[in-house]
Tab-separated table of C-alpha atoms in Angstrom:
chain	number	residue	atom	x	y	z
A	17	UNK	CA	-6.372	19.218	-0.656
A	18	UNK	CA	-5.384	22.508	-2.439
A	19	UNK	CA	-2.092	24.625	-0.653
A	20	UNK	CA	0.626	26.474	-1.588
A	21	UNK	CA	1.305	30.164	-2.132
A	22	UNK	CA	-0.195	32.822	-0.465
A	23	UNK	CA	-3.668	30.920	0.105
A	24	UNK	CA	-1.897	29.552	2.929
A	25	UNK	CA	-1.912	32.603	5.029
A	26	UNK	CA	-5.220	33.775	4.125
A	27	UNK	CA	-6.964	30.472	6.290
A	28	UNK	CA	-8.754	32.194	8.871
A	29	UNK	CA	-8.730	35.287	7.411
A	30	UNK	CA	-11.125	34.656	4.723
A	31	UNK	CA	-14.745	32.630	4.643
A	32	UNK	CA	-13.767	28.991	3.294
A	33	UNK	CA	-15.128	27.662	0.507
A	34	UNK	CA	-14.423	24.323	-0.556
A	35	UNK	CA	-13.397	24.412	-3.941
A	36	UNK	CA	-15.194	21.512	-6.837
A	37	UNK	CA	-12.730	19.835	-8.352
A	38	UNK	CA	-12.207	21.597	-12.168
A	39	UNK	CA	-10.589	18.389	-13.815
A	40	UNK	CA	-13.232	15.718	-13.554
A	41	UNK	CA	-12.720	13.492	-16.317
A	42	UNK	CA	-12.808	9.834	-15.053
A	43	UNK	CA	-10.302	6.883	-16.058
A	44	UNK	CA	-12.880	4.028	-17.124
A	45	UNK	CA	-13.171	0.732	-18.507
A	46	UNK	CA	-14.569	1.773	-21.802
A	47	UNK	CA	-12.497	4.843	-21.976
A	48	UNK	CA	-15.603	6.740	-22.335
A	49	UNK	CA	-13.624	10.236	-21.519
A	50	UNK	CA	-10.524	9.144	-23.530
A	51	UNK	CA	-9.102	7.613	-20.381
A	52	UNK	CA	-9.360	3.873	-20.913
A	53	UNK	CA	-7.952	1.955	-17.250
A	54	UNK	CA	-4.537	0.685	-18.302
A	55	UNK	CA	-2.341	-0.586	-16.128
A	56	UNK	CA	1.161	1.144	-15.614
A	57	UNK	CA	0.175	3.987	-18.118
A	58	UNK	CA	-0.939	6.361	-15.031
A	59	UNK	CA	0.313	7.732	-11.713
A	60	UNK	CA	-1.400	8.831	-8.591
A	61	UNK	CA	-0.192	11.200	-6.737
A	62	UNK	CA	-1.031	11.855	-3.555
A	63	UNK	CA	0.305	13.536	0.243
A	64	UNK	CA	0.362	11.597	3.082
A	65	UNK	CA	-0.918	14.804	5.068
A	66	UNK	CA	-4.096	14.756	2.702
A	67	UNK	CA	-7.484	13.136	3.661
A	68	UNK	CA	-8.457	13.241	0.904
A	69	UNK	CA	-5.579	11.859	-0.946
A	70	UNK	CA	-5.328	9.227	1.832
A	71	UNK	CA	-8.528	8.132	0.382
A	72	UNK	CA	-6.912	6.833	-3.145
A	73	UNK	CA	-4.171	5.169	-1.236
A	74	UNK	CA	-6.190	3.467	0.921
A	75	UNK	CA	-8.450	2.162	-1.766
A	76	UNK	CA	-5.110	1.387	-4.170
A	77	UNK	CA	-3.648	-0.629	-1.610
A	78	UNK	CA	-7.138	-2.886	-0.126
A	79	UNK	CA	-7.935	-3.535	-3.871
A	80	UNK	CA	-4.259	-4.594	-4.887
A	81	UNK	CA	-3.662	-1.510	-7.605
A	82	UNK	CA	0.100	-1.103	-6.787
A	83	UNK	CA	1.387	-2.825	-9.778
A	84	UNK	CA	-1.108	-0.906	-12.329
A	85	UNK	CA	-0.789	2.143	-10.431
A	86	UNK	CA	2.375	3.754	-9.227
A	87	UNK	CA	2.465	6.181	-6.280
A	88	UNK	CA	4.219	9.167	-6.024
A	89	UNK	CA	4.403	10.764	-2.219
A	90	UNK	CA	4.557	14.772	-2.318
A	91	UNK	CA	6.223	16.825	0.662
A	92	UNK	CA	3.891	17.374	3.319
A	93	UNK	CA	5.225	21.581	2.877
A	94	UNK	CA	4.665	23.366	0.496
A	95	UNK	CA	6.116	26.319	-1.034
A	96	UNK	CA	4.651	29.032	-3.368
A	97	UNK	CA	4.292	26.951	-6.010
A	98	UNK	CA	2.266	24.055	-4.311
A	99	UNK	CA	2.667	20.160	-4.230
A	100	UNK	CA	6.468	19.700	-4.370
A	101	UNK	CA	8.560	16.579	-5.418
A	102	UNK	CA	11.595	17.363	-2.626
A	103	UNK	CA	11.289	13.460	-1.090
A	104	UNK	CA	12.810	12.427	-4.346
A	105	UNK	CA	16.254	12.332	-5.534
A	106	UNK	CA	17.058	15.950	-7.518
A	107	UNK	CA	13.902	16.702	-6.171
A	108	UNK	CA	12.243	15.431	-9.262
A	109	UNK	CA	9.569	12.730	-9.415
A	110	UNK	CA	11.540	9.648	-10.713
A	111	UNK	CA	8.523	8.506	-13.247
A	112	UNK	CA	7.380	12.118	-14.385
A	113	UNK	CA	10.515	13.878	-14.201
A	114	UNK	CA	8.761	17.172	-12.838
A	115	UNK	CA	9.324	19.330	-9.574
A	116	UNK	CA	6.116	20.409	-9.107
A	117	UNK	CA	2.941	19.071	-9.378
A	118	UNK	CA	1.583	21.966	-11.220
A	119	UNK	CA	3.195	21.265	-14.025
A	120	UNK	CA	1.342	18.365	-15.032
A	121	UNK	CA	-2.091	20.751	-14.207
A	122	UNK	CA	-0.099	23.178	-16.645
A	123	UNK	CA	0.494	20.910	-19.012
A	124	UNK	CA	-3.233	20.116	-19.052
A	125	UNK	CA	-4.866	23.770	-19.215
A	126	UNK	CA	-1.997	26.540	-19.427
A	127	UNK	CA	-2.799	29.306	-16.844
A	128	UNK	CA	-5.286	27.440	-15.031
A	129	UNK	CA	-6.380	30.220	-12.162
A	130	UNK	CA	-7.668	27.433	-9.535
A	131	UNK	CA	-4.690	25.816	-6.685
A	132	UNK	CA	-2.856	22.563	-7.405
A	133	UNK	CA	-4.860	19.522	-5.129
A	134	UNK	CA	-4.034	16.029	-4.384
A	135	UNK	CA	-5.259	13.344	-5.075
A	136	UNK	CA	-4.095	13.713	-8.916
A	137	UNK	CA	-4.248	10.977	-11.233
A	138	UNK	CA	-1.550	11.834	-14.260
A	139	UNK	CA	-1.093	10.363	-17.508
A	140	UNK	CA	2.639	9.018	-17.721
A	141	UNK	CA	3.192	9.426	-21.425
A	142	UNK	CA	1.894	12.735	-22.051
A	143	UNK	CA	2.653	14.194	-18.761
A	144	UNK	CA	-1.130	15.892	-18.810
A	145	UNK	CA	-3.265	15.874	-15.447
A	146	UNK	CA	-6.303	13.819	-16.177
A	147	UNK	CA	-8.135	14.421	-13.281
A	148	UNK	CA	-8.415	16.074	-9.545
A	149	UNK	CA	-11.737	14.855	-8.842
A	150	UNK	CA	-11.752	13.516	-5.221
A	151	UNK	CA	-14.666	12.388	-4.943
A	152	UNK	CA	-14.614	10.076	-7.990
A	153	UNK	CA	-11.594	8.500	-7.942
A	154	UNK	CA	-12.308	6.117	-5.345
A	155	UNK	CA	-15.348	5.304	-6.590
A	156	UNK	CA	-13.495	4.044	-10.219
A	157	UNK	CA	-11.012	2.308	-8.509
A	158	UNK	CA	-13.836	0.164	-7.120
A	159	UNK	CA	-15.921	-0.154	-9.756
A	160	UNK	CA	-13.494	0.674	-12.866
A	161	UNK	CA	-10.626	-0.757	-12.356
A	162	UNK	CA	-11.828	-4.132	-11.673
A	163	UNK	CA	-10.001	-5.614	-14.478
A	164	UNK	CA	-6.539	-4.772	-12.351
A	165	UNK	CA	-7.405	-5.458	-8.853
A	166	UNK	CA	-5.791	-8.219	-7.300
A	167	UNK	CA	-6.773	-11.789	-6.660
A	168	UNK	CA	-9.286	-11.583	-3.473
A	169	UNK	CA	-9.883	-7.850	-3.564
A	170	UNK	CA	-12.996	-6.430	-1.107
A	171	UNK	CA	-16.182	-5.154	-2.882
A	172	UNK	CA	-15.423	-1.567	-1.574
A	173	UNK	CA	-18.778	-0.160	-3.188
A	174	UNK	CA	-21.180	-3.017	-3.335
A	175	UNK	CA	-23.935	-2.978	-5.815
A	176	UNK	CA	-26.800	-3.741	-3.471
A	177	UNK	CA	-25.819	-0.741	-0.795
A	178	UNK	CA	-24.553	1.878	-2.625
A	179	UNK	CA	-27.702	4.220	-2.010
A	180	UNK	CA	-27.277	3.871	1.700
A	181	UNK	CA	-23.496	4.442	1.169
A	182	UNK	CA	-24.262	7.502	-0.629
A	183	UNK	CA	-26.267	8.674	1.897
A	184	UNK	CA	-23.956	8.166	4.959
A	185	UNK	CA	-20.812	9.394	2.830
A	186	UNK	CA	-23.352	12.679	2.144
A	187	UNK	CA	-23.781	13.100	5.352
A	188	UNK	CA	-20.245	12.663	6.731
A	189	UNK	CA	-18.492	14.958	4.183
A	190	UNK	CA	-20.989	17.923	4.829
A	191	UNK	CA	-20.978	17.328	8.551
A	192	UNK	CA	-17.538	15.415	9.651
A	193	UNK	CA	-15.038	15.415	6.520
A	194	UNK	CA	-15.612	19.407	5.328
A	195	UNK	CA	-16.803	19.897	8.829
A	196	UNK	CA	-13.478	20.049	10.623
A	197	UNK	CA	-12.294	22.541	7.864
A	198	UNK	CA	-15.568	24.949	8.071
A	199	UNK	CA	-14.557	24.962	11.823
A	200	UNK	CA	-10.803	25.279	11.250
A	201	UNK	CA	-11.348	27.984	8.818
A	202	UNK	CA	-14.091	30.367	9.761
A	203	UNK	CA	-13.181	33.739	10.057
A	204	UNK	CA	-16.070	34.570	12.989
A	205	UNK	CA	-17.268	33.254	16.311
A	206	UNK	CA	-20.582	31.894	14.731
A	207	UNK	CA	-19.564	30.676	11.639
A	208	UNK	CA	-16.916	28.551	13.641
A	209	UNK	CA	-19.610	27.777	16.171
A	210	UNK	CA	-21.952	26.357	13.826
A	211	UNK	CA	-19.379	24.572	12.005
A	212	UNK	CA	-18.066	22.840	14.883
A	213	UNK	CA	-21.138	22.079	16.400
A	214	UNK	CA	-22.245	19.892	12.949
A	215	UNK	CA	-19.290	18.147	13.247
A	216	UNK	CA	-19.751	16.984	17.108
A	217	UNK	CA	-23.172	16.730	16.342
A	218	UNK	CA	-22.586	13.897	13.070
A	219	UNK	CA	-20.023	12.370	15.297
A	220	UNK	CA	-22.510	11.995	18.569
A	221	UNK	CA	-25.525	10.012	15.835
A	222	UNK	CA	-22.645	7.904	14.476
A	223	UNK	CA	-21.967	6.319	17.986
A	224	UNK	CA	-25.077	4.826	18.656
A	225	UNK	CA	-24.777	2.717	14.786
A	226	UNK	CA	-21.065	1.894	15.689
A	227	UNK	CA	-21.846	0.619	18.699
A	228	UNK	CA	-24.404	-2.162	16.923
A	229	UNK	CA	-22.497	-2.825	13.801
A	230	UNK	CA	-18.924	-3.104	13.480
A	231	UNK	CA	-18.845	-1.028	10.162
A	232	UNK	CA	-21.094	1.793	9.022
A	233	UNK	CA	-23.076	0.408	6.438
A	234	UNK	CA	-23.700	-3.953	6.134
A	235	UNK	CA	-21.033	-6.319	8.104
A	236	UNK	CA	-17.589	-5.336	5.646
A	237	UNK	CA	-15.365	-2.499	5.135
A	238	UNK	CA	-16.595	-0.197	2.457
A	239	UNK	CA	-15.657	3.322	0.883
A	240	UNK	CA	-17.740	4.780	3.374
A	241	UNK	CA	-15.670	3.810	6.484
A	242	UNK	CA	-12.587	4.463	4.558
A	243	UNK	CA	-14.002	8.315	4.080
A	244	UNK	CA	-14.840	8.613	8.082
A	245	UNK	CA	-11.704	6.921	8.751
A	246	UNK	CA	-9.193	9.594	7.494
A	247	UNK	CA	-10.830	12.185	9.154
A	248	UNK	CA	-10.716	10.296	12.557
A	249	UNK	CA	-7.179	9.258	12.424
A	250	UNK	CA	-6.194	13.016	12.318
A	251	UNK	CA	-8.838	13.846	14.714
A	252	UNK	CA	-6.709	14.208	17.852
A	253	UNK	CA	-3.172	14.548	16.369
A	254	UNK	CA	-4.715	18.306	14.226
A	255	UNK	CA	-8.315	19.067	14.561
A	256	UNK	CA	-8.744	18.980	18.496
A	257	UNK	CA	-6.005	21.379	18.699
A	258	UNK	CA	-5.307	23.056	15.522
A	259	UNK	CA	-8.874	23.334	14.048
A	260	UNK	CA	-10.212	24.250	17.384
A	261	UNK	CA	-13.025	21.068	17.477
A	262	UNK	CA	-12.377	20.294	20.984
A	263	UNK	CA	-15.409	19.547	22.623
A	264	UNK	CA	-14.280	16.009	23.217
A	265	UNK	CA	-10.925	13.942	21.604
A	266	UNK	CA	-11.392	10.988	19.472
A	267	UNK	CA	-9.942	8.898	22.701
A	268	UNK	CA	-12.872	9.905	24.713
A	269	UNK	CA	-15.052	8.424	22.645
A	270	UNK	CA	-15.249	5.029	23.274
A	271	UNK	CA	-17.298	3.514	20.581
A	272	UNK	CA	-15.700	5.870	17.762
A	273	UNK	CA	-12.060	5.246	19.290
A	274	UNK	CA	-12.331	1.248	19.075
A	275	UNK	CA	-13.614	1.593	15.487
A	276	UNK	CA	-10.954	3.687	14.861
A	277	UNK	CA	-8.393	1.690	15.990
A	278	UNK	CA	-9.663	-1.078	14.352
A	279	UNK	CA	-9.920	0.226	10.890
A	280	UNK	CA	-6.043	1.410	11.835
A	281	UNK	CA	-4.658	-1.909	12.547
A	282	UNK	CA	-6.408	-3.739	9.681
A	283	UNK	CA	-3.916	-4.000	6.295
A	284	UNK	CA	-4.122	-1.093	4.364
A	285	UNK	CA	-5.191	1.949	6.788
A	286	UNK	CA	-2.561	2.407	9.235
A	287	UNK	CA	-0.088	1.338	7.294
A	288	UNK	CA	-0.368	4.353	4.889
A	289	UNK	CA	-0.659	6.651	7.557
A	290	UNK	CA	1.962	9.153	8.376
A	291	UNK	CA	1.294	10.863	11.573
A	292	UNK	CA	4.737	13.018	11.141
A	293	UNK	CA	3.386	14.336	7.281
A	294	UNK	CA	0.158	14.976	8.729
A	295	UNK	CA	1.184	17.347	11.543
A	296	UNK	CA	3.987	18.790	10.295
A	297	UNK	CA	1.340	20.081	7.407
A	298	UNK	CA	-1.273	21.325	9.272
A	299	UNK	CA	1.010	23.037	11.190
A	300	UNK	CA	3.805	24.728	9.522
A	301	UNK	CA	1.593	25.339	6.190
A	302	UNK	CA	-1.989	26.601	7.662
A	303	UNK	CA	0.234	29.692	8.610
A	304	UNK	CA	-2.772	32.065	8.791
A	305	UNK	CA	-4.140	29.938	11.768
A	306	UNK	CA	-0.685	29.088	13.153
A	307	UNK	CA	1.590	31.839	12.551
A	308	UNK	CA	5.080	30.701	14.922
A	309	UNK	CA	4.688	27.076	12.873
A	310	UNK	CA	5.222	25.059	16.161
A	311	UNK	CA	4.507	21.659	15.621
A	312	UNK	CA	3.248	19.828	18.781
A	313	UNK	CA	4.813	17.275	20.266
A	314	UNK	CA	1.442	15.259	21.267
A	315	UNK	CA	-0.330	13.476	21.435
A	316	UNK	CA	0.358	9.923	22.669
A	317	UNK	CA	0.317	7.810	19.796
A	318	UNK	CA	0.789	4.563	21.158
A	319	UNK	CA	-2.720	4.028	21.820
A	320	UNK	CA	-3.236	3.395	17.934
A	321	UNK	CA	-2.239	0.128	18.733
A	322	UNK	CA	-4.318	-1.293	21.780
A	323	UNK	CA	-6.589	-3.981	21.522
A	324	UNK	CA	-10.201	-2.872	20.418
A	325	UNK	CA	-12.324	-5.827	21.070
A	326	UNK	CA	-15.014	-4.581	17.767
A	327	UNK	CA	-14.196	-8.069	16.532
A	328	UNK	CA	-16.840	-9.295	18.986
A	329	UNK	CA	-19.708	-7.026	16.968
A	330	UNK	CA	-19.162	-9.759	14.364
A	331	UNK	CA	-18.603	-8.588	10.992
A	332	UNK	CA	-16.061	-9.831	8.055
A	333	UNK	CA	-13.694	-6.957	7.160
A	334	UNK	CA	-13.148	-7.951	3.521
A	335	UNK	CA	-15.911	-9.428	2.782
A	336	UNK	CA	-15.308	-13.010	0.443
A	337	UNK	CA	-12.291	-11.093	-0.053
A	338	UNK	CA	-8.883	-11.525	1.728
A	339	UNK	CA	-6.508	-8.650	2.969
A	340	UNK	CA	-3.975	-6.920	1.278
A	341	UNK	CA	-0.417	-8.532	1.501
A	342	UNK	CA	2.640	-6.647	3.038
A	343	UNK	CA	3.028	-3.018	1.422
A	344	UNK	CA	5.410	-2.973	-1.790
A	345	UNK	CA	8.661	-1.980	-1.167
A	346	UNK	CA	9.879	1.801	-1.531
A	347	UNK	CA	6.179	3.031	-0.383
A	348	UNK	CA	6.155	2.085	3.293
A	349	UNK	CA	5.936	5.091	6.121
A	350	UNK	CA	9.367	5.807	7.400
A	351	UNK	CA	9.593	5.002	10.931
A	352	UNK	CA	9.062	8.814	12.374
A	353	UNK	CA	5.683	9.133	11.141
A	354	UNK	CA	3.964	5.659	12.861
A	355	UNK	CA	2.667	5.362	16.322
C-alpha cells in the first residue's frame, strides 16, 4: 500500500491504477539476487492498516519468522512524506534509526519518482530497501526461508497445489483484493459500477466452495486464504462504507462470515489485526474520498469472536504442522484496536 503526500487527495479524483512494485529483487536461499535469507540481518516493515502488508505478518508469524525477522509497525497516518516511524520512541525506528520509510527507498535509488509502499523488506546493515514486491514476499517466506521457520511450521504453498493456488489467488486479487480499491477509487458511475459488481460477483462463486470445504484450496490453511482473508476482515469495518461496496456486509453472508471468523480466531490472523490502524487509515488519509476525516464509530466488533461451527467441514488448519505459539512480546495489538 503506497500513501502519503498529495496522492492522498487525488483518490477519487483520478482513474486508479495499481502501481507494480519497482523493487522486486527477492531474498533467497542461494542468494541468487545478492540477497541470501539470513536470519536477523533484515527487517520487515509493515502497517497494520495495510492488506497487503498484513499479508507478510501473517505469514511471519504462522511460519515462526519472528526471531530471523524483526518487525517494525508504521503509523497508520501518514504525512507528506509517507510511511512514518511516530509509534517509536524519538519517532525513529529503534533498529534502523530512520523517520521515514523513504529513506531506506532513498538510500536504495536516490530520487526514485514512484510512492513509498509497505510491505518493505530492508537490509539492516546497509540501510538499503531490498524489495517492495508484494506479491513475492509471501511466497519466499514459504518456500525460501525454510531454513528459519520454526519447529512445526504449516506448508503455506504446498508443492502439489500451487497451480490451483495460483489460480484462485489470480482470481481474488483482480476481482476481490484490487477489487474493493477499483470500486473505492473510480472517478465515474460506471467505472465504480463495474468495479464493484466484480467484487460481489467473486465473492457470490466463492460461497458455494466455502460452504463444501473449510479452506479454499485442499483441507489446510494456505497463502491463498491468508490473501482473501485480509480483505474480508476489513470488509465491513472500511469497504461497505468507505469504498462504497455495499450491496451486502461480510455479516450477511453466512458462509463467508463463519470462514472469516474462523481464519480470525485461529493463531496468527486475528491476532495481528488492528481494527483501530485500519480505520483510522482509510479514513483520515483517503482524504479525497473522505474529506471531514470522521472516523466511524461502527461497526460491532464483537461478533469477530462468536462461535463458527466450520470445524464440522473437517479440515486440519496447519496441516502436519502445529500453530504458532503466543505472539512475541513488544508486537502484540494494543487493546483499542481488537474486537
Amino acid at each position: 500500500m503506497s500513501a502519503g503526500g498529495d496522492g492522498n487527495t487525488a483518490y477519487g479524483r483520478k482513474p486508479f491504477r495499481r502501481s507494480k512494485s519497482h523493487f522486486t529483487d527477492r531474498i533467497t536461499a542461494d542468494g541468487r539476487d545478492g540477497w541470501p535469507v539470513a536470519a536477523a540481518r533484515y527487517r520487515l516493515v509493515v502497517s497494520r492498516a495495510c492488506p497487503w502488508a498484513s499479508r507478510a505478518v501473517i505469514s511471519r508469524r504462522l511460519l515462526g519468522l519472528e526471531a530471523a525477522l524483526s518487525l517494525a509497525v508504521a503509523d497508520p497516518i501518514q504525512d507528506d512524506r509517507s510511511w512514518r516511524f511516530t509509534l517509536d520512541p524519538d519517532g525513529r525506528d529503534p533498529v534502523l534509526g530512520i523517520r521515514y520509510l523513504s529513506e531506506a527507498y532513498d538510500k536504495r535509488e536516490t530520487g526514485y519518482p514512484g510512492g513509498v509502499s509497505v510491505p518493505a523488506i530492508v537490509d539492516v546493515p546497509t540501510g538499503q530497501l531490498v524489495t517492495n514486491d508484494y506479491q513475492q514476499i509471501t511466497l519466499d517466506f514459504a518456500t525460501q526461508w525454510t531454513s528459519l521457520h520454526r519447529e512445526g511450521a504449516p506448508d503455506l504453498y504446498p508443492e502439489r497445489l500451487r497451480d490451483e493456488i495460483d489460480e484462485v489467488m489470480a482470481d481474488v486479487y483482480e476481482d476481490v483484493n484490487n477489487g474493493v480499491y477499483r470500486a473505492g477509487f473510480a472517478t465515474g458511475q460506471a467505472e465504480y459500477e463495474a468495479a464493484c459488481s466484480d467484487v460481489f460477483r467473486r465473492l457470490e462463486l466463492l460461497t458455494p466452495r466455502l460452504a463444501r470445504q473449510r479452506y479454499l484450496v485442499g483441507d489446510t490453511i494456505t497463502e491463498a486464504d491468508i490473501r482473501l482473508f485480509t480483505t474480508l476482515v476489513r470488509f465491513d469495518a472500511v469497504y461497505h462504507g468507505h469504498f462504497k461496496c455495499n450491496r451486502w456486509k461480510l455479516t450477511e453472508n453466512q458462509v463467508l462470515w463463519a470462514y472469516a471468523r474462523d481464519l480470525f480466531q485461529a493463531p496468527g490472523f486475528g491476532d495481528t489485526v488492528d481494527f483501530d490502524h485500519i480505520k483510522r487509515h482509510y479514513h483520515q488519509v483517503h482524504t479525497g474520498i473522505n474529506p471531514t476525516r470522521i472516523v466511524p464509530l461502527g461497526p460491532d466488533l464483537s461478533g469477530w469472536l462468536t462461535p463458527h461451527h466450520r470445524e464440522e467441514l473437517g479440515g486440519r488448519p496447519f496441516g502436519d504442522g502445529t500453530s504458532p505459539g503466543p505472539v512475541r512480546p513488544g508486537e502484540e495489538v494494543p487493546a483499542a484496536g481488537r474486537p
